[in-house]
């Protein structure tokens, strides 16, 4: 296993659109394992391959307190979203120290492949529903701050650039 480097906003590679995985093979299983290790070390509850500069449709999520509910979502699709929306405070490992409210569907049903290449479906609500929508945005090249006002986005960019220079 290996820890992967997480890209920081505003890095233009965070805006690349991920391609579908053609075959779930050992390379993808190693990516899933390395992404899980990186997510737990951060620590975070989810990670999209885009954030580690791999532009393929792979996500890992574990919203449990005990690290017992690791799930891989390969080629995920949202096949149903509730009309009910909910506002939740979000953060992102690619935008450290920034937390703000985002409105999303309260519940979603996701279809994806697991590490064995088997199709499964999962009904998501609560933090899991927030997280899967946040991660699927990453695969489309979208970071949660893009839902915020232009003024906030400008401030966040300037704060992140200052932080990067201080390193
Ligand atoms: O660790 C994370 N926590 C979180 C909290 C609220 C909403 C979304 C998230 S995802 C984030 C990890 C991350 O940046 N994934 O892309
Ligand atoms: Ni994120």
Coordinates of N, CA, C and O in Angstrom, one line a residue, residues 8-9 89-102 134 143-146 148 152-161 163:
X8 N -4.3 20.1 -4.3 CA -5.0 21.2 -3.6 C -5.6 22.2 -4.6 O -4.9 22.6 -5.5
X9 N -6.8 22.6 -4.3 CA -7.5 23.7 -5.0 C -6.7 24.9 -4.8 O -6.2 25.1 -3.7
X89 N -23.2 21.0 5.8 CA -21.9 21.7 5.7 C -20.8 20.7 5.2 O -20.7 19.6 5.7
X90 N -20.1 21.1 4.2 CA -19.1 20.2 3.5 C -17.7 20.8 3.7 O -17.5 22.0 3.9
X91 N -16.8 19.9 3.6 CA -15.4 20.2 3.6 C -14.8 19.3 2.5 O -15.5 18.5 1.9
X92 N -13.5 19.6 2.2 CA -12.9 18.8 1.1 C -11.4 18.7 1.4 O -10.7 19.7 1.7
X93 N -10.8 17.5 1.2 CA -9.4 17.3 1.5 C -8.6 18.1 0.5 O -7.4 18.4 0.8
X94 N -9.1 18.5 -0.6 CA -8.4 19.3 -1.6 C -8.6 20.8 -1.3 O -8.0 21.6 -2.0
X95 N -9.4 21.2 -0.3 CA -9.6 22.6 0.1 C -9.5 22.7 1.6 O -10.5 23.0 2.3
X96 N -8.3 22.4 2.2 CA -8.2 22.2 3.6 C -8.6 23.5 4.4 O -8.2 24.6 4.0
X97 N -9.3 23.3 5.4 CA -9.7 24.4 6.3 C -10.9 25.2 5.9 O -11.4 26.1 6.6
X98 N -11.5 24.8 4.8 CA -12.7 25.5 4.3 C -14.0 24.6 4.5 O -14.0 23.5 4.0
X99 N -15.0 25.2 5.1 CA -16.2 24.4 5.3 C -17.4 25.4 5.0 O -17.4 26.5 5.4
X100 N -18.3 24.9 4.2 CA -19.5 25.8 3.9 C -20.7 24.9 3.5 O -20.5 23.7 3.2
X101 N -21.8 25.5 3.5 CA -23.1 24.8 3.2 C -23.3 24.6 1.8 O -23.1 25.5 1.0
X102 N -23.7 23.4 1.4 CA -24.1 23.1 0.0 C -25.4 22.3 0.1 O -25.7 21.5 0.9
X134 N -20.7 14.6 -3.5 CA -19.5 15.4 -3.5 C -18.4 14.7 -4.3 O -17.7 15.3 -5.1
X143 N -15.4 21.0 -7.9 CA -15.0 21.0 -6.5 C -16.2 21.8 -5.7 O -16.8 22.7 -6.3
X144 N -16.5 21.4 -4.5 CA -17.7 21.9 -3.8 C -17.7 23.4 -3.7 O -18.8 24.0 -3.7
X145 N -16.6 24.1 -3.7 CA -16.5 25.5 -3.6 C -17.2 26.2 -4.8 O -17.6 27.4 -4.7
X146 N -17.3 25.5 -5.9 CA -17.9 26.1 -7.1 C -19.4 26.3 -6.9 O -20.1 26.9 -7.7
X148 N -20.4 27.8 -4.2 CA -20.5 29.0 -3.4 C -20.5 30.3 -4.2 O -20.3 30.2 -5.5
X152 N -16.9 34.4 -2.5 CA -16.3 33.4 -1.6 C -15.3 32.6 -2.4 O -14.2 32.3 -1.8
X153 N -15.5 32.3 -3.6 CA -14.6 31.5 -4.4 C -13.3 32.2 -4.6 O -12.2 31.7 -4.5
X154 N -13.4 33.5 -4.8 CA -12.2 34.4 -5.0 C -11.4 34.4 -3.7 O -10.1 34.3 -3.7
X155 N -12.1 34.6 -2.6 CA -11.4 34.6 -1.3 C -10.7 33.3 -1.0 O -9.6 33.2 -0.4
X156 N -11.4 32.2 -1.3 CA -10.9 30.8 -1.0 C -9.6 30.6 -1.8 O -8.6 30.1 -1.3
X157 N -9.7 31.0 -3.1 CA -8.5 30.8 -4.0 C -7.3 31.6 -3.5 O -6.2 31.1 -3.4
X158 N -7.6 32.8 -3.0 CA -6.4 33.6 -2.5 C -5.9 33.1 -1.2 O -4.7 33.0 -1.1
X159 N -6.8 32.6 -0.4 CA -6.3 31.9 0.9 C -5.5 30.7 0.6 O -4.4 30.5 1.2
X160 N -5.9 29.9 -0.4 CA -5.2 28.6 -0.7 C -3.8 28.9 -1.3 O -2.9 28.2 -1.1
X161 N -3.8 30.0 -2.2 CA -2.5 30.3 -2.8 C -1.5 30.8 -1.8 O -0.3 30.5 -1.8
X163 N -1.5 29.9 1.4 CA -1.1 28.7 2.2 C 0.0 28.0 1.4 O 1.0 27.5 2.0

